[in-house]
Coordinates of C-alpha atoms and ligand atoms in Angstrom, one line a residue:
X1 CA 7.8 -3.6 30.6
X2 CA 9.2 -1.2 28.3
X3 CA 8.7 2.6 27.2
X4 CA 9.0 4.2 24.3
X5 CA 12.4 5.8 23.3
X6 CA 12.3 9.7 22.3
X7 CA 10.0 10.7 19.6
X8 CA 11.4 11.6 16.7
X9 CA 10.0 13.7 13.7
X10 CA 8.3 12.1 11.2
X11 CA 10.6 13.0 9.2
X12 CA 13.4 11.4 11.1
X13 CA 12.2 8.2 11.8
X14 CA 11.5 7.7 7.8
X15 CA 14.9 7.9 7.1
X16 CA 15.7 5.4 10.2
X17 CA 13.1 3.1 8.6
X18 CA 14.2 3.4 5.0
X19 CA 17.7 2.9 6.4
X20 CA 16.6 -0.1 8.7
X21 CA 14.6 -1.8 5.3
X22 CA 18.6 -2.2 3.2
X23 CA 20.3 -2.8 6.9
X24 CA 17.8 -5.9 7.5
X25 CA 17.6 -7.4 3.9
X26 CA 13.9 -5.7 3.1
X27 CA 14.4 -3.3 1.0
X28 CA 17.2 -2.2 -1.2
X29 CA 17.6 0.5 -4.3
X30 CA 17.6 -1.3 -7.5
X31 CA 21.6 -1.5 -9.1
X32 CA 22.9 -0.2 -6.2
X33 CA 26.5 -0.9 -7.0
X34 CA 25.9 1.2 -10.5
X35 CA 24.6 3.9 -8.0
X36 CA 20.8 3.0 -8.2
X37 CA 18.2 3.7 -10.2
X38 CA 15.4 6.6 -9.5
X39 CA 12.6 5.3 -8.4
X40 CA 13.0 1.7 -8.6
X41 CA 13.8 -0.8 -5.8
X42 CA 14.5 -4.3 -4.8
X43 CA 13.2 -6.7 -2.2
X44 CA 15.4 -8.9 -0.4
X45 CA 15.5 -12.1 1.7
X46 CA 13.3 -10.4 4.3
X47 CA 10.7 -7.6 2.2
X48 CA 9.7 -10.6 -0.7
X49 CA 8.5 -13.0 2.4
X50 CA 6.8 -10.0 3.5
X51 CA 5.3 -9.0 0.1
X52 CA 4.7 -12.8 -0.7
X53 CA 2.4 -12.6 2.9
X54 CA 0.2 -9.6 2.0
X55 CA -0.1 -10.9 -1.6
X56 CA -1.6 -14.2 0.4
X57 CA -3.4 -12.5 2.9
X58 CA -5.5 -10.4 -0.4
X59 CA -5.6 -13.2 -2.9
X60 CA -7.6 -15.6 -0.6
X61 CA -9.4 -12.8 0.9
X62 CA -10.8 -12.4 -2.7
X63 CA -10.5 -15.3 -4.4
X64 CA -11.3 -18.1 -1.5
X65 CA -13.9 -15.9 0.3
X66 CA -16.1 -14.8 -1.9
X67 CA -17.0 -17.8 -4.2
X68 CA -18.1 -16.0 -7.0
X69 CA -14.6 -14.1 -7.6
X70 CA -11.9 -16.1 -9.6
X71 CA -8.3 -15.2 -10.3
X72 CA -5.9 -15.0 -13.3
X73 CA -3.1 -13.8 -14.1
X74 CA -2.6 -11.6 -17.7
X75 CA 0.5 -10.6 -19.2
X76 CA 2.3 -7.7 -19.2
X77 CA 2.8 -6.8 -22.5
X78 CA -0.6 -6.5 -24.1
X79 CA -1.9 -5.1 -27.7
X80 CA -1.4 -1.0 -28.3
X81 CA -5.1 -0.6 -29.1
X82 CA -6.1 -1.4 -25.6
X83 CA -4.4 1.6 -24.0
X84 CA -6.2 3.9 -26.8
X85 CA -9.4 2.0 -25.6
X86 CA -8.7 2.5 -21.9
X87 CA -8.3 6.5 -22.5
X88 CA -4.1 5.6 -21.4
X89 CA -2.8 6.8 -24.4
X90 CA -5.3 10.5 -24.6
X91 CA -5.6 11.1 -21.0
X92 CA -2.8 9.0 -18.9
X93 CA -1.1 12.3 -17.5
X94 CA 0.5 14.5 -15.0
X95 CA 0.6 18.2 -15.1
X96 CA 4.5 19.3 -14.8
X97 CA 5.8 22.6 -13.7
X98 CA 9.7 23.2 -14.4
X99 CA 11.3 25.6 -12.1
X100 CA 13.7 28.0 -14.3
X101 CA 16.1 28.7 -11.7
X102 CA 16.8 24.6 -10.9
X103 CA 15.8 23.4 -13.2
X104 CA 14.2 20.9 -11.8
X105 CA 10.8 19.3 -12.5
X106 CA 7.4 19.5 -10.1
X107 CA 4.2 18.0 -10.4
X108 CA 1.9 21.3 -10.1
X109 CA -0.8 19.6 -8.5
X110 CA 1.4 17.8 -5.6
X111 CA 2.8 21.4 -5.3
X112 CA -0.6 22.7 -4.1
X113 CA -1.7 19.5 -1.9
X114 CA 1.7 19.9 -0.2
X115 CA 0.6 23.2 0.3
X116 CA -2.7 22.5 1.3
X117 CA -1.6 19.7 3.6
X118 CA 1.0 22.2 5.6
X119 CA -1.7 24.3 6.5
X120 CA -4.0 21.2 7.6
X121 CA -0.4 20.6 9.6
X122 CA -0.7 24.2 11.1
X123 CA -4.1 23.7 12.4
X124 CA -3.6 20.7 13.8
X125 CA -0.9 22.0 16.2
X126 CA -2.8 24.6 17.1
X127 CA -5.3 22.2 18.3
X128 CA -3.0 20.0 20.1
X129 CA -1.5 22.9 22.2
X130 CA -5.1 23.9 22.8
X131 CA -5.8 20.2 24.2
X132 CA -2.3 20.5 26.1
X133 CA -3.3 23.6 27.9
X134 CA -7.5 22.9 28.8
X135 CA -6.6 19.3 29.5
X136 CA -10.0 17.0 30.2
X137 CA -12.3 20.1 29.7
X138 CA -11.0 20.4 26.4
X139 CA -13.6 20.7 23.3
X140 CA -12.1 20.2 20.4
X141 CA -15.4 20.8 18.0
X142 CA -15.9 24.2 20.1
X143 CA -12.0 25.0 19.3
X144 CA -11.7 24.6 15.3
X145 CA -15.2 26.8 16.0
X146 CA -13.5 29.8 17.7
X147 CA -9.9 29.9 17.9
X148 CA -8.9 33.0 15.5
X149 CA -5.7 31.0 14.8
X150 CA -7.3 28.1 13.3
X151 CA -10.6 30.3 11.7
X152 CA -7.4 32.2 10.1
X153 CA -5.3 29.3 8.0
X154 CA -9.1 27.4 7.7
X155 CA -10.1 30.3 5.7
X156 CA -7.2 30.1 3.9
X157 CA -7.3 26.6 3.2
X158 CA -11.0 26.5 2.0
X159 CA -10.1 29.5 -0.2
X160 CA -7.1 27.5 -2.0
X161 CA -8.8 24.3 -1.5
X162 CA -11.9 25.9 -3.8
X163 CA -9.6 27.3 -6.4
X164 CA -7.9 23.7 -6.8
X165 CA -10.7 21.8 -7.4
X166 CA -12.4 24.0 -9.3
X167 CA -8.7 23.9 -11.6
X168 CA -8.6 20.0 -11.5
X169 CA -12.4 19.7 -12.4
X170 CA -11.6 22.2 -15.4
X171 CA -8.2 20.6 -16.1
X172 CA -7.4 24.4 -15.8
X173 CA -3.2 24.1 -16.3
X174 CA -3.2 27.6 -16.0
X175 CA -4.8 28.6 -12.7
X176 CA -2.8 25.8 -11.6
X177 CA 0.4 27.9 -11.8
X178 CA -1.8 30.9 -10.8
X179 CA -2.3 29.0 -7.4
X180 CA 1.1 28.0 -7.2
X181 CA 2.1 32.0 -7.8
X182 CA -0.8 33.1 -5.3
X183 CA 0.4 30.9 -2.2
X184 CA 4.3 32.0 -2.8
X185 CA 4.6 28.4 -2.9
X186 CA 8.4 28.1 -4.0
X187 CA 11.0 25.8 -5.1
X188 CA 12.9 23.7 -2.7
X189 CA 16.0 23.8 -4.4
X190 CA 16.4 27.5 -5.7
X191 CA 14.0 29.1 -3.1
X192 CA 13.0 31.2 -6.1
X193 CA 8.5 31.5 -7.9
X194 CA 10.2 31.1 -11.1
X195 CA 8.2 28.9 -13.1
X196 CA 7.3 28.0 -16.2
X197 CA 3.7 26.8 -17.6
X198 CA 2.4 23.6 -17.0
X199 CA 2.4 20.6 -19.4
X200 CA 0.5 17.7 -19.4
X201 CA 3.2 14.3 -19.4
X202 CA 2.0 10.9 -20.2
X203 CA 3.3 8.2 -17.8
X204 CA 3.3 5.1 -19.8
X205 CA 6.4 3.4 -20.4
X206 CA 6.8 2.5 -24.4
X207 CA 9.3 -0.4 -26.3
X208 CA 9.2 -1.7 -29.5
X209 CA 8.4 -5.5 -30.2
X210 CA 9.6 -7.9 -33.0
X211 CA 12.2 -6.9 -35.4
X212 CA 11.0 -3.6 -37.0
X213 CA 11.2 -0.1 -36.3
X214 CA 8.9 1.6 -37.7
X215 CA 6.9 2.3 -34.9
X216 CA 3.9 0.0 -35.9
X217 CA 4.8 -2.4 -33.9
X218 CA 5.5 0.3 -30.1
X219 CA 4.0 -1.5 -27.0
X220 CA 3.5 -0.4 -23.9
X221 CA 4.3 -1.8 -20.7
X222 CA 0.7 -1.9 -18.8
X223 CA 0.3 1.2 -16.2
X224 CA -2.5 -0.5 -14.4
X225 CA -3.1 -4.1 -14.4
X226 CA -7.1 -3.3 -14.9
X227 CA -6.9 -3.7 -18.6
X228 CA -5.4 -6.7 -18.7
X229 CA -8.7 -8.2 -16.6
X230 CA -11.4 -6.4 -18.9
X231 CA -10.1 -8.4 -21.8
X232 CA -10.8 -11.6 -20.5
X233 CA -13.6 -11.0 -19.5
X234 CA -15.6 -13.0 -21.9
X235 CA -12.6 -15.9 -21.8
X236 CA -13.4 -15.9 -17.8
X237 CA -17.3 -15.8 -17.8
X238 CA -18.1 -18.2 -20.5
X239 CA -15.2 -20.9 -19.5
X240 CA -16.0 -20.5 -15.5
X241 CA -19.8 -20.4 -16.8
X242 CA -19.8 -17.0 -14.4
X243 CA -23.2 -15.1 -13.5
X244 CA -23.3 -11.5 -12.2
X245 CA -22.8 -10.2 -10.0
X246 CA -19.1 -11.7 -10.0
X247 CA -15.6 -10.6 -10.0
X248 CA -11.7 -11.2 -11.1
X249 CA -8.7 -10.7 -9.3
X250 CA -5.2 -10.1 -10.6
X251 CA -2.0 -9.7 -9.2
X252 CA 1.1 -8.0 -11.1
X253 CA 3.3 -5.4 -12.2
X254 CA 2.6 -2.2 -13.7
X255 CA 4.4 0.4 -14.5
X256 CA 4.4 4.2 -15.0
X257 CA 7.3 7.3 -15.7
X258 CA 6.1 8.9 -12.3
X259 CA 8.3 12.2 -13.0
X260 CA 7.8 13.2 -9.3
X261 CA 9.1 9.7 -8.0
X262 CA 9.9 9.5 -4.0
X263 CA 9.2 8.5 -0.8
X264 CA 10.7 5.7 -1.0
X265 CA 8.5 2.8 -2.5
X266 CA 5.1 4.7 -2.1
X267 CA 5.7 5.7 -5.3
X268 CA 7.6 3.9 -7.7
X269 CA 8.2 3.6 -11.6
X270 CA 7.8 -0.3 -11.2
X271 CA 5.9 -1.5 -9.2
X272 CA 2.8 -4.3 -8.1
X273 CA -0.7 -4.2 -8.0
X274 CA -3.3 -6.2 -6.7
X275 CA -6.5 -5.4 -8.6
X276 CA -10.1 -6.5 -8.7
X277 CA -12.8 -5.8 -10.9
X278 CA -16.6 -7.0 -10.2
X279 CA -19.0 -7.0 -12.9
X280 CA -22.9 -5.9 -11.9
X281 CA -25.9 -5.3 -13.4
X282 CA -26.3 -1.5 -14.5
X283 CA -27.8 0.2 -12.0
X284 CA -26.4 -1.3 -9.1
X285 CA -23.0 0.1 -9.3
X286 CA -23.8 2.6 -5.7
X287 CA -24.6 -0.3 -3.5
X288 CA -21.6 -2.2 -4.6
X289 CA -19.3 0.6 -4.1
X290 CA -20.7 1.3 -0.8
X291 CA -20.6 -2.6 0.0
X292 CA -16.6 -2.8 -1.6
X293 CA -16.1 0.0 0.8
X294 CA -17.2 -1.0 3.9
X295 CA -15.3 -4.5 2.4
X296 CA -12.0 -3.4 1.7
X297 CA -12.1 -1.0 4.7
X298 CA -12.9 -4.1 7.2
X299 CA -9.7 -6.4 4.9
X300 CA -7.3 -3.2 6.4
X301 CA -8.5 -2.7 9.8
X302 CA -8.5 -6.6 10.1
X303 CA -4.9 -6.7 10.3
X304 CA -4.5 -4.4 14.1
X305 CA -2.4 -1.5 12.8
X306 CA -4.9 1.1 14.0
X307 CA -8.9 2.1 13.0
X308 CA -7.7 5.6 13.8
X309 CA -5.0 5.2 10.7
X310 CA -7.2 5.1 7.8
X311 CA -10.1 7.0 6.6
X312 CA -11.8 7.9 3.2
X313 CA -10.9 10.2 1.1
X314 CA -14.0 10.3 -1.5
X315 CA -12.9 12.0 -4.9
X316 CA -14.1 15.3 -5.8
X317 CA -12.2 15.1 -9.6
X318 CA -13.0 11.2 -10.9
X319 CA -11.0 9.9 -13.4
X320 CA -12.5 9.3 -17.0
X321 CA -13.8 5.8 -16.6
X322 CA -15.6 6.7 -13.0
X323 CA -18.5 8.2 -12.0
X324 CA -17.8 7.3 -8.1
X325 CA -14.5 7.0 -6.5
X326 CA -12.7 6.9 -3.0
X327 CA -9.3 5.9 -1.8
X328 CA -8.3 4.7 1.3
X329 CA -5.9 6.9 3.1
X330 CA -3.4 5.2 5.5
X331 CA -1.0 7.4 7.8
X332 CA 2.2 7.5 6.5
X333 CA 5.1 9.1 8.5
X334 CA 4.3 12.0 6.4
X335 CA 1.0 12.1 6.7
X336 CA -2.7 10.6 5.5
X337 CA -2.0 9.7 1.5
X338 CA -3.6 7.0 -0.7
X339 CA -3.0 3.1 -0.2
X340 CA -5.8 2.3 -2.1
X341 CA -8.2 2.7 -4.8
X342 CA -12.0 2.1 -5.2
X343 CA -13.7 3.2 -8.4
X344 CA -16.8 2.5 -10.0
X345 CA -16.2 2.5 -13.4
X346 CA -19.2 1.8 -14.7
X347 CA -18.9 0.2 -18.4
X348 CA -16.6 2.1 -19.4
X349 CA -14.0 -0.2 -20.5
X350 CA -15.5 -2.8 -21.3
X351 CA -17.8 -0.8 -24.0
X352 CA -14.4 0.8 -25.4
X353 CA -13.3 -2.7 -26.1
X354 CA -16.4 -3.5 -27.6
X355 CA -15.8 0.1 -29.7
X356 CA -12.3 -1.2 -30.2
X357 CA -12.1 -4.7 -30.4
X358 CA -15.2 -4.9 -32.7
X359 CA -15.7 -7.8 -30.1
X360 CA -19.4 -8.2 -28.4
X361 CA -18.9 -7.7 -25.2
X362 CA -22.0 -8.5 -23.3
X363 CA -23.7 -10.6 -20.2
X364 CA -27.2 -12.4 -21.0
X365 CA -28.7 -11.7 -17.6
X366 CA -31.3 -14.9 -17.6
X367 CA -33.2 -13.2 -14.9
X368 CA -34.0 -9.8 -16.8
X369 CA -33.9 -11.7 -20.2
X370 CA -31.8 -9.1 -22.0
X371 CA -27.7 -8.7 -23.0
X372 CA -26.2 -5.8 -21.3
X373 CA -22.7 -4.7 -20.7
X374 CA -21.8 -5.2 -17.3
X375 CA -21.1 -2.3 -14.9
X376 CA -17.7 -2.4 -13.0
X377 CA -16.6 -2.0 -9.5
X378 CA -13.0 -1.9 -9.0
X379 CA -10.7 -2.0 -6.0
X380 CA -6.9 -1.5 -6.5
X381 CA -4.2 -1.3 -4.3
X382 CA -0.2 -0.9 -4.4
X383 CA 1.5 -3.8 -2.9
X384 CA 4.9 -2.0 -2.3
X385 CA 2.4 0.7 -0.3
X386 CA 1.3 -2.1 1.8
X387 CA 4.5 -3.2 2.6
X388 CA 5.4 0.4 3.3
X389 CA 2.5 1.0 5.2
X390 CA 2.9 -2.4 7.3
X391 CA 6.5 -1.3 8.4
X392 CA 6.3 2.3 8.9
X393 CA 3.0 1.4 11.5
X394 CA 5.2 -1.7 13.1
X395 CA 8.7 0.1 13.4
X396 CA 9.3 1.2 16.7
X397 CA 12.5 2.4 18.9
X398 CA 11.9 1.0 22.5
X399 CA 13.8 2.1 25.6
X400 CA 14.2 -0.3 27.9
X401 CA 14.5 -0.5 31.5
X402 CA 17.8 -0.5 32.7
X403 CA 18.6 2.1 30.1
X404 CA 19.2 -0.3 27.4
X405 CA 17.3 0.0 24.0
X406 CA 15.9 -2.2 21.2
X407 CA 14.3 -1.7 17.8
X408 CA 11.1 -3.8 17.1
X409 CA 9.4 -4.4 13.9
X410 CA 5.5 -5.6 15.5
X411 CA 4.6 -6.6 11.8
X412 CA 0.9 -8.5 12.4
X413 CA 2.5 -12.0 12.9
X414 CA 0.6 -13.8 10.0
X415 CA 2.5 -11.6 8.0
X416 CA 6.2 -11.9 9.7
X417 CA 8.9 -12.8 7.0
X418 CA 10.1 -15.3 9.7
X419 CA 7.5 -17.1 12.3
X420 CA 9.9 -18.3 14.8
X421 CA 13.9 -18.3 15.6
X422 CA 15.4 -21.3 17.0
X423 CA 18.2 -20.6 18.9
X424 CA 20.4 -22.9 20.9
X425 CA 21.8 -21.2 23.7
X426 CA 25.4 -22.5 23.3
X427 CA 27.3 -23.7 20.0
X428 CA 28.0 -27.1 22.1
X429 CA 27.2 -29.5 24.3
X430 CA 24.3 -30.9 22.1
X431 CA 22.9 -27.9 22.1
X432 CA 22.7 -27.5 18.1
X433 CA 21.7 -30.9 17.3
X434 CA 18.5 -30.7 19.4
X435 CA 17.9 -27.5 18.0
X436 CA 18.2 -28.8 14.5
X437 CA 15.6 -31.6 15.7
X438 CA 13.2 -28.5 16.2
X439 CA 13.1 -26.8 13.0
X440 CA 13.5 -29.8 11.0
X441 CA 9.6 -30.5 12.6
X442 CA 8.8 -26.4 12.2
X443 CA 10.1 -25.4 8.8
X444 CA 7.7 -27.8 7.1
X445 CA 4.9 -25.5 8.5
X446 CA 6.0 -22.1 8.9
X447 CA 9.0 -20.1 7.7
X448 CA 11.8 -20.7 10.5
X449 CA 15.7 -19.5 11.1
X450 CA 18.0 -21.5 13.1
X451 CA 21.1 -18.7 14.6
X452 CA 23.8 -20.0 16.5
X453 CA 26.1 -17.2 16.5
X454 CA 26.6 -14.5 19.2
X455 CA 25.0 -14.4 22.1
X456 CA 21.3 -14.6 23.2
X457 CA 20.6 -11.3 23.5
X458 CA 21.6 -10.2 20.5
X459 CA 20.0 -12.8 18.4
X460 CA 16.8 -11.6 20.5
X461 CA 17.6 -8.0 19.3
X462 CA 18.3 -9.1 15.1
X463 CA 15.1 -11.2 15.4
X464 CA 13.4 -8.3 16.6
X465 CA 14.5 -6.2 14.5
X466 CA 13.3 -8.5 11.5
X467 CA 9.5 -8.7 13.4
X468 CA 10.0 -12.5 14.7
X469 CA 7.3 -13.5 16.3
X470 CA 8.5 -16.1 18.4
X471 CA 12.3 -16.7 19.5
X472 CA 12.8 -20.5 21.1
X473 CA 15.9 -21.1 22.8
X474 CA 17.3 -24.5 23.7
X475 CA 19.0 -25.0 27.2
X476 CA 20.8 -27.6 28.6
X477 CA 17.8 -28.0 30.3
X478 CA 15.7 -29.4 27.2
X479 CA 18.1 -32.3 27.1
X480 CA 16.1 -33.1 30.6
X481 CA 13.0 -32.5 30.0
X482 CA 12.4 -31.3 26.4
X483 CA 10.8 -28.2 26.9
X484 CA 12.1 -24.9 25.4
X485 CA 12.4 -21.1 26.1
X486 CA 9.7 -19.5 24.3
X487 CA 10.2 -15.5 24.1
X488 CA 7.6 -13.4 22.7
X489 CA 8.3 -10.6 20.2
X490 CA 6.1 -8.0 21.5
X491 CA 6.3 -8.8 25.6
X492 CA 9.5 -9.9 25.1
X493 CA 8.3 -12.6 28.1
X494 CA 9.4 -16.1 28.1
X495 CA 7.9 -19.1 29.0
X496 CA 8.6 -22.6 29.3
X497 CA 6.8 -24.6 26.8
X498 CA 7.4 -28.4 25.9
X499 CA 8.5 -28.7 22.3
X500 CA 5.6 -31.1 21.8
X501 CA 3.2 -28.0 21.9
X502 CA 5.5 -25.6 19.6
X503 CA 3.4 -25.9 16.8
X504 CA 0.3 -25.4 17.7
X505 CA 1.5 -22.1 20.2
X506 CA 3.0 -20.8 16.6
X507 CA -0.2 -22.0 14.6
X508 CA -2.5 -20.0 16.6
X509 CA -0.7 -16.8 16.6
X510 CA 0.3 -16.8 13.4
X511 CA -2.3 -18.4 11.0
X512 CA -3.6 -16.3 8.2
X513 CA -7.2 -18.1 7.9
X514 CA -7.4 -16.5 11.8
X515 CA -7.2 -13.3 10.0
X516 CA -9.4 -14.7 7.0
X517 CA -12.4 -15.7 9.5
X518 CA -13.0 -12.5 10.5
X519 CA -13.6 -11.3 7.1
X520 CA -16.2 -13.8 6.7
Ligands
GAP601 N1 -6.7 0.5 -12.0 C1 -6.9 1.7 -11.3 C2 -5.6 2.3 -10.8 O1 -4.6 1.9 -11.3 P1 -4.6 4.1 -9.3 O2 -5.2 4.9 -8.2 O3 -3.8 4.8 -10.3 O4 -5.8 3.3 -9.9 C3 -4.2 2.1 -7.7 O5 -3.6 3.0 -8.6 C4 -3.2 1.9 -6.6 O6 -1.9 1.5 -7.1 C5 -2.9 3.1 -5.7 O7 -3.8 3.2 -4.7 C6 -1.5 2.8 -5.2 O8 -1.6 1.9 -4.0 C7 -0.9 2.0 -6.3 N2 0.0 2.8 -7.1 C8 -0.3 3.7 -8.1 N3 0.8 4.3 -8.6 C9 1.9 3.8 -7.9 C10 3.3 4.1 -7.9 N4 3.8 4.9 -8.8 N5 4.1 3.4 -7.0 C11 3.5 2.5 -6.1 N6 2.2 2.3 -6.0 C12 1.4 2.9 -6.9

């Protein structure tokens, strides 16, 4: 039995996880030994085995599930006119606020939700003390109803709340700063309300390709890997002979100047998305979004990290190409923010690159006997916030008893970089060589480490610490009677299990069509 160690801050225990990522080969900052580079980061041994197990875990969730979505896979570097069809070029933006005292750079609307989400902070304090102190006859609906605390900073929430979307719906850069004047909100550096006006800054990345430089020739590197999907669209539904409703699924890089760039890899200049569009008859787009909802809500939930850490946040400002959106919030040590996307987008894009292109770009529906072009439901999410969001949920101090203390990464075991550890509990005696008999039969089906060095306890605590499922240990014992030690990651209780059954004790905790059939 264990309990849990201390609670930190939030705050605190993102820095111990962003630290734990480089110390355990996940995650480190790109260049490091040129000092790094803002915003952009690596994977190592550990994070890409991770990464490589969500990207699984969505691809075949999409693409094996649902037989009428296919895959591809477009490149990067695509023709200019496509971001001036997409509305990237004319509306790809953040509003920027410069504080004159610093000099240093804010996005005005993350100002105002950091804002906004302190006071969402306040109250909820407020109605955790009230829980502490009324205990089981505690109403929490009657509370946020009557407590003058909470009425007060609600009030003042819904005031500023009001103000801001009423700005973003207007694209209004000037009350923006009026709000950020209003609230005192100041700069974290100076302390000071100096700031200047707000200016709208476009995020794509730009290069020049081929030999001249006269600007004719300036690509862009993609922002979204949408695009790259609407395009062939005609290539994939006349060679795969598709029918609507049906989808494509894409998974890749994009990239965007994110001026604002932090918290770690939630948001990044470079980074991986894993994107599908579904093509529907006009009309219909309100049932599939509420269908791709429920969808992609039941894909996160799937994995045991928590109903109670996601919810819906439906869009009050849509984006150019949407006339429904929502994202799916995940807690985050600092707080409820977007891990994914879903837009209906209706034919937006694809009638730009009709516009564009010059192209046709229709669908003969056989069954209404007419050419239309299709509607679109999207759903995008970061990869590098799924990892995020898988180890910030799995990372956890324990205190043991007997005062001693381990750190634990419960990652959802289809998804563990490593399955299982095979450990042989001396360097000697035959010891290694029957442990080498063991993975050479594992690693063919799952991704296994064989450690030797130190002792048994602390290979327990670095497999731990890397979210190892399983540890098996090899005892003189085995050379008897060829059973093993099998330790368990999250019990941390062994058993005694005959090597003959290994495989199929790791297969059925750790199999990723487990996870799959439960989507189906
Ligand atoms: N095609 C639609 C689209 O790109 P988005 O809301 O801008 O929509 C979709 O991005 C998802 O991509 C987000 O929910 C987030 O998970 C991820 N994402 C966006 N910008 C990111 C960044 N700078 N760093 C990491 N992930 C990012």
């Amino acid at each position: 039995m264990c309990i849990f160690a201390p609670i930190m801050t939030q705050d605190e225990l993102f820095k111990v996880l962003v630290a734990h990522c480089k110390e355990y080969g996940f995650i480190f900052p790109s260049s490091e030994i040129y000092d790094g580079l803002a915003a952009v980061y690596d994977y190592g041994q550990m994070g890409v085995e991770l990464k490589n197990n969500i990207k699984q875990y969505w691809w075949n969730a999409m693409t094996r599930l649902n037989e009428n979505i296919v895959g591809i896979d477009s490149c990067i570097f695509m023709h200019p006119r496509i971001w001036e069809a997409s509305g990237h070029v004319g509306a790809f933006n953040d509003p920027l606020i410069d504080n004159k005292d610093s000099k240093k750079r804010y996005r005005a609307d993350v100002l105002i939700e950091d804002y906004l989400g302190k006071i969402e902070e306040k109250i909820n304090k407020e109605v955790e003390k009230g829980r502490r102190k009324f205990g089981d006859s505690f109403n929490e609906e009657q509370f946020r109803a009557t407590n003058p605390n909470v009425l007060r900073e609600k009030a003042k929430y819904d005031e500023v709340h009001n103000r801001f979307v009423k700005a973003e719906q207007e694209s209004n850069f000037q009350e923006y700063r009026q709000i950020i004047i209003d609230c005192g909100i100041v700069c974290p550096i100076s302390g000071t309300c100096n700031w200047t006006d707000v200016r709208q800054f476009n995020l794509m990345f730009s290069t020049s390709m081929g030999s001249t430089a006269d600007g004719s020739n300036t690509i862009y590197l993609r922002p979204e890997t949408a695009q790259g999907i609407f395009v062939n669209y005609l290539n994939v539904q006349k060679t795969g002979r598709m029918k609507i409703p049906f989808g494509i699924a894409q998974i890749g890089k994009a990239f965007r100047n994110e001026i604002v760039a932090r918290q770690f890899i939630f948001r990044m200049r470079e980074f991986e998305q894993m994107e599908m569009q579904f093509f529907i008859k006009p009309g219909t787009e309100l049932d599939w979004f509420a269908k791709w909802k429920e969808q992609r809500m039941k894909w996160h939930v799937n994995l045991g990290m928590g109903a109670e850490n996601y919810r819906f946040h439906d869009h009050e400002k849509l984006a150019h190409y949407a006339n429904a959106a929502t994202d799916i919030e995940f807690q985050f040590p600092f707080g409820f923010k977007e891990l994914e996307g879903i837009h209906s987008r209706t034919n937006f894009d694809l009638g730009n690159h009709q516009k564009f292109s010059g192209k046709k770009i229709e669908y003969f529906d056989p069954e209404e006997n007419k050419a239309y072009t299709p509607y679109v439901i999207e759903t995008s999410i970061g990869v590098d916030r799924m990892v995020l969001a898988v180890l910030s949920n799995s990372f956890k101090e324990e205190q043991l008893e007997g005062g001693d203390t381990r750190v634990v990464l419960s990652i959802p075991a289809p998804l563990a970089p490593v399955k299982a550890a095979v450990l042989p509990l001396v360097k000697k005696d035959g010891l290694p060589e029957k442990a080498q008999e063991i993975m050479k039969d594992l690693k063919y089906c799952f991704n296994c480490q064989y450690e030797e060095k130190d002792s048994i306890g602390k290979r327990y605590r670095r497999q731990d610490a890397i979210g190892t499922p399983f540890c098996i240990t090899v005892d003189h014992e085995t050379l008897n009677d060829n059973c093993v030690t099998v330790r368990d990651r999250d019990t941390m209780q062994q058993q005694r299990v005959p090597i003959a059954s290994l495989r199929q004790m790791i297969q059925d905790k750790v199999d990723m069509n487990n996870l799959l059939k439960n989507l189906d």
